[in-house]
C-alpha positions as a Markdown table, in Angstrom:
| # | Residue | x | y | z |
|---|---|---|---|---|
| 1 | Met | 0.0 | 0.0 | 0.0 |
| 2 | Gly | 1.2 | 3.5 | 0.3 |
| 3 | Gly | 2.8 | 3.4 | -3.2 |
| 4 | Gly | 0.0 | 5.5 | -4.8 |
| 5 | Gly | 0.9 | 9.3 | -4.8 |
| 6 | Ser | 3.1 | 9.5 | -7.8 |
| 7 | Gly | 0.8 | 12.1 | -9.3 |
| 8 | Gly | 0.5 | 13.2 | -13.0 |
| 9 | Gly | 3.7 | 15.2 | -13.4 |
| 10 | Gly | 5.3 | 12.8 | -15.9 |
| 11 | Ala | 8.7 | 13.7 | -17.2 |
| 12 | Phe | 8.6 | 17.2 | -15.8 |
| 13 | Ser | 8.3 | 15.9 | -12.2 |
| 14 | Lys | 11.8 | 14.5 | -12.6 |
| 15 | Arg | 13.4 | 17.8 | -13.6 |
| 16 | Ser | 14.8 | 20.4 | -11.3 |
| 17 | Pro | 13.6 | 24.0 | -11.3 |
| 18 | Glu | 16.8 | 25.0 | -13.1 |
| 19 | Gln | 16.2 | 22.4 | -15.8 |
| 20 | Leu | 12.7 | 23.6 | -16.3 |
| 21 | Arg | 13.8 | 27.2 | -16.6 |
| 22 | Glu | 16.4 | 26.0 | -19.2 |
| 23 | Leu | 13.6 | 24.3 | -21.2 |
| 24 | Val | 11.6 | 27.5 | -21.2 |
| 25 | Arg | 14.6 | 29.5 | -22.3 |
| 26 | Lys | 15.3 | 27.1 | -25.2 |
| 27 | Ala | 11.6 | 27.3 | -26.3 |
| 28 | Glu | 11.8 | 31.1 | -26.2 |
| 29 | His | 15.0 | 31.1 | -28.2 |
| 30 | Gln | 13.5 | 28.9 | -30.8 |
| 31 | Thr | 10.6 | 31.2 | -31.2 |
| 32 | Thr | 12.9 | 34.2 | -31.4 |
| 33 | Asp | 15.1 | 32.5 | -33.9 |
| 34 | Ala | 12.1 | 31.6 | -36.1 |
| 35 | Val | 10.8 | 35.2 | -36.1 |
| 36 | Phe | 14.3 | 36.6 | -36.8 |
| 37 | Glu | 14.9 | 34.2 | -39.7 |
| 38 | Ala | 11.5 | 35.2 | -41.2 |
| 39 | Asn | 12.4 | 38.9 | -40.8 |
| 40 | Leu | 15.8 | 38.4 | -42.3 |
| 41 | Ala | 14.5 | 36.4 | -45.3 |
| 42 | Lys | 11.9 | 39.2 | -45.9 |
| 43 | Phe | 14.6 | 41.9 | -45.7 |
| 44 | Leu | 16.9 | 40.2 | -48.2 |
| 45 | Gly | 13.9 | 39.4 | -50.4 |
| 46 | Glu | 13.0 | 43.1 | -50.5 |
| 47 | Leu | 16.5 | 44.0 | -51.4 |
| 48 | Leu | 16.2 | 41.7 | -54.4 |
| 49 | Gly | 12.8 | 42.9 | -55.2 |
| 50 | Ala | 13.9 | 44.9 | -58.3 |
| 51 | Tyr | 15.5 | 41.8 | -59.7 |
| 52 | Asn | 12.7 | 39.4 | -58.9 |
| 53 | Ala | 9.9 | 41.7 | -59.9 |
| 54 | Arg | 11.1 | 42.4 | -63.5 |
| 55 | Asp | 8.6 | 42.0 | -66.2 |
| 56 | Thr | 10.6 | 39.4 | -68.2 |
| 57 | Glu | 8.2 | 39.6 | -71.2 |
| 58 | Ala | 8.7 | 43.4 | -71.5 |
| 59 | Val | 12.5 | 42.9 | -71.0 |
| 60 | Ser | 12.5 | 40.4 | -73.9 |
| 61 | Glu | 10.5 | 42.7 | -76.2 |
| 62 | Arg | 12.8 | 45.6 | -75.5 |
| 63 | Leu | 15.9 | 43.6 | -76.0 |
| 64 | Glu | 14.6 | 42.3 | -79.3 |
| 65 | Ala | 13.9 | 45.8 | -80.4 |
| 66 | Leu | 17.4 | 47.0 | -79.5 |
| 67 | Lys | 19.0 | 44.0 | -81.2 |
| 68 | Ala | 17.0 | 44.7 | -84.3 |
| 69 | Ala | 18.4 | 48.3 | -84.3 |
| 70 | Leu | 21.9 | 47.0 | -83.9 |
| 71 | Glu | 21.7 | 44.0 | -86.3 |
| 72 | Lys | 23.9 | 45.6 | -88.9 |
| 73 | Ser | 26.6 | 46.3 | -86.4 |
| 74 | Ile | 26.7 | 43.1 | -84.4 |
| 75 | Asp | 27.5 | 39.5 | -85.2 |
| 76 | Gly | 25.3 | 37.9 | -82.6 |
| 77 | Thr | 24.0 | 38.2 | -79.1 |
| 78 | Leu | 23.8 | 36.2 | -75.9 |
| 79 | Asp | 20.9 | 37.0 | -73.6 |
| 80 | Tyr | 21.1 | 36.4 | -69.9 |
| 81 | Leu | 18.5 | 35.5 | -67.4 |
| 82 | Phe | 20.2 | 37.2 | -64.5 |
| 83 | Gly | 19.9 | 40.9 | -65.3 |
| 84 | Gly | 18.7 | 43.6 | -62.9 |
| 85 | Ser | 20.4 | 45.5 | -60.2 |
| 86 | Val | 20.1 | 45.4 | -56.4 |
| 87 | Ala | 18.6 | 48.4 | -54.5 |
| 88 | Lys | 20.3 | 51.6 | -55.6 |
| 89 | His | 23.2 | 49.7 | -57.3 |
| 90 | Thr | 22.9 | 50.0 | -61.0 |
| 91 | Tyr | 26.5 | 49.6 | -62.1 |
| 92 | Val | 27.6 | 46.7 | -64.2 |
| 93 | Asp | 30.5 | 44.8 | -62.6 |
| 94 | Gly | 30.3 | 41.2 | -63.9 |
| 95 | Leu | 28.3 | 38.9 | -66.1 |
| 96 | Ser | 25.5 | 38.4 | -63.6 |
| 97 | Asp | 24.5 | 42.1 | -64.0 |
| 98 | Val | 24.1 | 41.9 | -67.7 |
| 99 | Asp | 20.9 | 41.5 | -69.8 |
| 100 | Ser | 22.5 | 40.9 | -73.1 |
| 101 | Leu | 26.0 | 40.5 | -74.5 |
| 102 | Leu | 26.4 | 42.1 | -78.0 |
| 103 | Leu | 29.1 | 40.6 | -80.2 |
| 104 | Ile | 30.3 | 43.3 | -82.4 |
| 105 | Asp | 31.2 | 42.3 | -86.0 |
| 106 | Asp | 34.6 | 44.1 | -86.1 |
| 107 | Thr | 37.8 | 42.2 | -85.1 |
| 108 | Ser | 39.8 | 45.4 | -85.4 |
| 109 | Leu | 38.2 | 46.7 | -82.2 |
| 110 | Glu | 40.3 | 44.2 | -80.2 |
| 111 | Arg | 43.3 | 46.6 | -80.8 |
| 112 | Lys | 41.3 | 49.6 | -79.6 |
| 113 | Ser | 40.0 | 50.7 | -76.3 |
| 114 | Pro | 36.7 | 49.1 | -75.2 |
| 115 | Gln | 35.3 | 52.6 | -74.9 |
| 116 | Thr | 35.4 | 52.8 | -78.7 |
| 117 | Ala | 33.0 | 49.8 | -78.9 |
| 118 | Ile | 30.9 | 51.1 | -76.1 |
| 119 | Ala | 30.6 | 54.6 | -77.8 |
| 120 | Arg | 29.6 | 53.0 | -81.1 |
| 121 | Ile | 26.8 | 50.9 | -79.6 |
| 122 | Glu | 25.6 | 53.8 | -77.4 |
| 123 | Ala | 25.4 | 56.1 | -80.4 |
| 124 | Ile | 23.3 | 53.7 | -82.4 |
| 125 | Ile | 20.9 | 53.1 | -79.5 |
| 126 | Lys | 20.5 | 56.8 | -78.9 |
| 127 | Arg | 19.6 | 57.3 | -82.5 |
| 128 | Gln | 17.1 | 54.5 | -82.4 |
| 129 | Leu | 15.4 | 55.4 | -79.2 |
| 130 | Gly | 15.6 | 59.2 | -79.2 |
| 131 | Ser | 13.6 | 60.5 | -76.3 |
| 132 | Lys | 12.0 | 57.1 | -75.5 |
| 133 | Ala | 14.7 | 56.2 | -73.0 |
| 134 | Ala | 17.8 | 57.6 | -71.3 |
| 135 | Val | 21.0 | 56.0 | -72.7 |
| 136 | Ser | 24.3 | 56.2 | -70.8 |
| 137 | His | 27.5 | 54.2 | -70.4 |
| 138 | Gly | 30.1 | 53.2 | -67.8 |
| 139 | Arg | 33.5 | 51.5 | -68.0 |
| 140 | Met | 32.0 | 48.2 | -69.2 |
| 141 | Ala | 28.5 | 48.6 | -70.5 |
| 142 | Ile | 25.7 | 50.6 | -71.9 |
| 143 | Thr | 22.7 | 51.3 | -69.7 |
| 144 | Val | 19.2 | 52.0 | -71.1 |
| 145 | Glu | 16.7 | 53.4 | -68.7 |
| 146 | Tyr | 13.0 | 53.6 | -69.7 |
| 147 | Pro | 10.4 | 56.0 | -68.3 |
| 148 | Asp | 8.6 | 53.2 | -66.5 |
| 149 | Gly | 11.8 | 52.5 | -64.5 |
| 150 | Met | 13.1 | 49.4 | -66.3 |
| 151 | Val | 16.8 | 49.3 | -66.8 |
| 152 | Leu | 18.6 | 47.2 | -69.4 |
| 153 | Gln | 22.4 | 46.7 | -69.3 |
| 154 | Leu | 24.2 | 45.7 | -72.5 |
| 155 | Leu | 27.7 | 44.4 | -72.6 |
| 156 | Pro | 29.7 | 44.8 | -75.9 |
| 157 | Ala | 32.1 | 42.0 | -76.8 |
| 158 | Val | 34.5 | 41.5 | -79.7 |
| 159 | Arg | 35.9 | 38.4 | -81.4 |
| 160 | Thr | 39.6 | 38.4 | -81.7 |
| 161 | Asp | 41.6 | 37.3 | -84.8 |
| 162 | Ala | 42.2 | 34.0 | -83.0 |
| 163 | Gly | 38.4 | 33.5 | -82.6 |
| 164 | Leu | 38.2 | 34.2 | -78.9 |
| 165 | Ile | 35.6 | 36.5 | -77.4 |
| 166 | Arg | 36.6 | 39.4 | -75.2 |
| 167 | Val | 34.6 | 41.8 | -73.0 |
| 168 | Pro | 35.6 | 45.1 | -71.3 |
| 169 | Ser | 37.6 | 44.8 | -68.1 |
| 170 | Ser | 36.0 | 46.0 | -65.0 |
| 171 | Arg | 39.3 | 47.1 | -63.4 |
| 172 | Arg | 41.3 | 48.7 | -66.3 |
| 173 | Asp | 40.9 | 50.3 | -69.7 |
| 174 | Gly | 41.3 | 47.2 | -71.8 |
| 175 | Trp | 39.7 | 43.9 | -72.8 |
| 176 | Ser | 39.3 | 41.1 | -70.2 |
| 177 | Ser | 40.6 | 37.7 | -71.0 |
| 178 | Ile | 37.4 | 36.1 | -69.7 |
| 179 | Asn | 35.5 | 33.9 | -72.1 |
| 180 | Pro | 31.9 | 35.2 | -71.4 |
| 181 | Val | 30.1 | 32.3 | -73.1 |
| 182 | Thr | 31.6 | 29.5 | -71.1 |
| 183 | Phe | 31.7 | 31.6 | -67.9 |
| 184 | Gln | 27.9 | 32.1 | -68.3 |
| 185 | Glu | 27.5 | 28.4 | -68.7 |
| 186 | Ala | 29.5 | 27.7 | -65.5 |
| 187 | Leu | 27.5 | 30.3 | -63.6 |
| 188 | Thr | 24.2 | 29.0 | -64.9 |
| 189 | Arg | 25.1 | 25.4 | -64.0 |
| 190 | Arg | 26.1 | 26.3 | -60.4 |
| 191 | Asn | 23.1 | 28.5 | -60.0 |
| 192 | Lys | 20.9 | 25.5 | -61.0 |
| 193 | Glu | 22.7 | 23.3 | -58.5 |
| 194 | Cys | 21.9 | 25.8 | -55.8 |
| 195 | Asp | 18.2 | 25.9 | -56.7 |
| 196 | Gly | 18.4 | 29.3 | -58.3 |
| 197 | Lys | 19.7 | 31.0 | -55.2 |
| 198 | Leu | 23.4 | 31.5 | -56.2 |
| 199 | Val | 22.8 | 34.5 | -58.5 |
| 200 | Pro | 20.6 | 36.4 | -56.0 |
| 201 | Met | 23.2 | 35.6 | -53.4 |
| 202 | Ile | 25.9 | 37.1 | -55.7 |
| 203 | Lys | 23.9 | 40.2 | -56.2 |
| 204 | Leu | 23.6 | 40.7 | -52.4 |
| 205 | Ala | 27.3 | 40.0 | -52.0 |
| 206 | Lys | 28.0 | 42.6 | -54.6 |
| 207 | Ala | 25.8 | 45.1 | -52.8 |
| 208 | Ile | 27.9 | 44.6 | -49.6 |
| 209 | Asn | 31.1 | 44.7 | -51.7 |
| 210 | Gly | 29.9 | 48.0 | -53.2 |
| 211 | Gln | 29.9 | 49.6 | -49.7 |
| 212 | Leu | 33.6 | 49.0 | -49.2 |
| 213 | Pro | 36.3 | 51.6 | -50.1 |
| 214 | Asp | 37.4 | 51.3 | -53.7 |
| 215 | Ala | 40.8 | 49.9 | -52.7 |
| 216 | Gln | 39.2 | 47.0 | -50.8 |
| 217 | Arg | 36.5 | 46.0 | -53.3 |
| 218 | Leu | 36.8 | 42.8 | -55.3 |
| 219 | Ser | 35.9 | 42.9 | -59.0 |
| 220 | Gly | 32.5 | 41.6 | -60.0 |
| 221 | Tyr | 34.0 | 38.8 | -62.2 |
| 222 | His | 36.2 | 37.8 | -59.2 |
| 223 | Leu | 33.2 | 37.6 | -56.9 |
| 224 | Glu | 31.3 | 35.5 | -59.4 |
| 225 | Ser | 34.2 | 33.2 | -59.9 |
| 226 | Leu | 34.7 | 32.8 | -56.1 |
| 227 | Ala | 31.0 | 32.0 | -55.8 |
| 228 | Ile | 31.2 | 29.3 | -58.5 |
| 229 | Ala | 34.1 | 27.8 | -56.6 |
| 230 | Ala | 32.7 | 28.3 | -53.1 |
| 231 | Phe | 29.4 | 26.4 | -53.8 |
| 232 | Arg | 30.8 | 23.5 | -55.7 |
| 233 | Gly | 29.2 | 20.5 | -54.0 |
| 234 | Tyr | 27.4 | 22.7 | -51.5 |
| 235 | Asp | 25.0 | 20.8 | -49.4 |
| 236 | Gly | 23.9 | 23.5 | -46.9 |
| 237 | Glu | 20.6 | 25.3 | -46.7 |
| 238 | Lys | 19.8 | 26.9 | -50.1 |
| 239 | Thr | 18.6 | 30.3 | -49.0 |
| 240 | Thr | 20.3 | 33.6 | -49.5 |
| 241 | Ala | 20.4 | 34.2 | -45.7 |
| 242 | Ala | 22.3 | 30.9 | -45.2 |
| 243 | Met | 24.4 | 31.2 | -48.4 |
| 244 | Leu | 25.7 | 34.7 | -47.8 |
| 245 | Pro | 27.8 | 34.0 | -44.7 |
| 246 | Ala | 28.8 | 30.6 | -46.2 |
| 247 | Phe | 30.1 | 32.5 | -49.3 |
| 248 | Phe | 32.2 | 35.0 | -47.3 |
| 249 | Glu | 33.6 | 32.2 | -45.1 |
| 250 | Arg | 34.6 | 30.0 | -48.0 |
| 251 | Ala | 35.8 | 33.0 | -50.1 |
| 252 | Arg | 38.2 | 34.0 | -47.2 |
| 253 | Ala | 40.3 | 30.9 | -48.0 |
| 254 | Leu | 39.8 | 30.8 | -51.7 |
| 255 | Val | 40.9 | 34.4 | -52.3 |
| 256 | Leu | 44.4 | 33.5 | -51.0 |
| 257 | Ser | 45.3 | 31.7 | -54.3 |
| 258 | Pro | 44.8 | 32.9 | -57.9 |
| 259 | Ile | 41.5 | 31.3 | -59.0 |
| 260 | Val | 41.5 | 29.8 | -62.4 |
| 261 | Asp | 38.7 | 31.2 | -64.5 |
| 262 | Ser | 35.7 | 29.0 | -64.2 |
| 263 | Thr | 35.6 | 28.6 | -68.0 |
| 264 | Gly | 38.6 | 26.3 | -67.7 |
| 265 | Gln | 41.0 | 28.7 | -69.4 |
| 266 | Ser | 44.5 | 29.0 | -68.0 |
| 267 | Val | 44.0 | 32.7 | -67.1 |
| 268 | His | 43.0 | 34.3 | -63.8 |
| 269 | Val | 40.2 | 36.7 | -63.1 |
| 270 | Asp | 42.0 | 38.1 | -60.0 |
| 271 | Glu | 45.4 | 39.1 | -61.3 |
| 272 | Tyr | 45.0 | 42.5 | -59.7 |
| 273 | Leu | 45.6 | 40.9 | -56.3 |
| 274 | Gly | 49.0 | 39.5 | -57.3 |
| 275 | Pro | 50.5 | 36.0 | -56.6 |
| 276 | Ala | 49.3 | 33.5 | -54.0 |
| 277 | Asn | 49.4 | 34.7 | -50.4 |
| 278 | Ser | 50.3 | 38.3 | -51.5 |
| 279 | Glu | 49.7 | 41.1 | -49.0 |
| 280 | Ala | 46.7 | 42.1 | -51.1 |
| 281 | Arg | 45.3 | 38.6 | -51.0 |
| 282 | Gln | 45.8 | 38.3 | -47.2 |
| 283 | Ala | 44.1 | 41.6 | -46.7 |
| 284 | Ala | 41.2 | 40.5 | -48.8 |
| 285 | Gly | 41.0 | 37.3 | -46.9 |
| 286 | His | 40.9 | 39.1 | -43.6 |
| 287 | Leu | 38.2 | 41.4 | -44.8 |
| 288 | Leu | 36.0 | 38.6 | -46.2 |
| 289 | Gly | 36.4 | 36.8 | -42.9 |
| 290 | Arg | 35.3 | 39.9 | -40.9 |
| 291 | Leu | 32.2 | 40.2 | -43.1 |
| 292 | Ala | 31.4 | 36.5 | -42.5 |
| 293 | Arg | 31.8 | 37.1 | -38.7 |
| 294 | Arg | 29.6 | 40.2 | -38.8 |
| 295 | Met | 26.8 | 38.2 | -40.4 |
| 296 | Arg | 27.2 | 35.3 | -38.0 |
| 297 | Asn | 27.2 | 37.7 | -35.0 |
| 298 | Ala | 24.2 | 39.6 | -36.4 |
| 299 | Thr | 22.3 | 36.3 | -36.7 |
| 300 | Ala | 23.4 | 35.1 | -33.3 |
| 301 | Ala | 22.2 | 38.4 | -31.7 |
| 302 | Ala | 19.0 | 38.3 | -33.8 |
| 303 | Ser | 19.8 | 41.8 | -34.9 |
| 304 | Met | 18.2 | 43.1 | -38.0 |
| 305 | Glu | 20.0 | 46.5 | -37.4 |
| 306 | Gln | 23.4 | 44.8 | -37.7 |
| 307 | Trp | 22.3 | 43.1 | -40.9 |
| 308 | Gln | 20.9 | 46.3 | -42.4 |
| 309 | Ala | 24.2 | 48.1 | -41.5 |
| 310 | Met | 26.1 | 45.9 | -43.9 |
| 311 | Phe | 23.9 | 47.2 | -46.8 |
| 312 | Glu | 23.9 | 50.8 | -45.3 |
| 313 | Ile | 20.1 | 50.7 | -45.1 |
């Protein structure tokens, strides 16, 4: 007899008050983490809104009209699916920013400045569109901005006497040695492996990169190449919130060595940083590592303010 009084406490009756408090704390943290993750995903999604919300049908129609106007001056085109800029960043600095590559039918341009090719394309588009759109250019590309806010970015390219394709360099006044066609194929393939999240992640990484002093920024091509390498065989969570810190962490080590162009060519897209383990590469590695830590710390603290600060929001 006397054995009855065990009550209905179940598993909780065997825990101390401190253990119960710890369970409550964990439950609260899980709730806080879920709310923060939802807010972070919403924030990053809003940053990418301009890219995601593009009217692809209107983009295609306008590209076709531009290509028709240029058909006598170009030898072919390569349209991209990744165009569109992040927030207030409208500069072109890599292939994932471009709407269409225009292959100009004039091999002699290889021996001239890219600005010659850019000026030629810009003049033709201005004549064609007149007051229907604002046409301007930067170091690499021509930008066409329509009254409804749509922005198209066109990258001129030339075929060399050897049959290679060259595009303007983002870091100097000359032609880049990157093969844009196979580079695009590599970027498209890796983006597909990452469920379409790689290119949006690159755009956000470029937005952060764009906040850095000029001397500390990596080139757009370099960022894209690092991303292709960093996410080879990636089996982590395929969201921009998870992939951004993963990118900066992996890039921290990758940047220490010259990265072979993802097209398989025996050239490098980051020659501006010098040889392996150069001071410039070590400085870049430290910076990328700091950015990764800032993201991890912001997430650990569930701080949207710290995340927003990285984009200067």
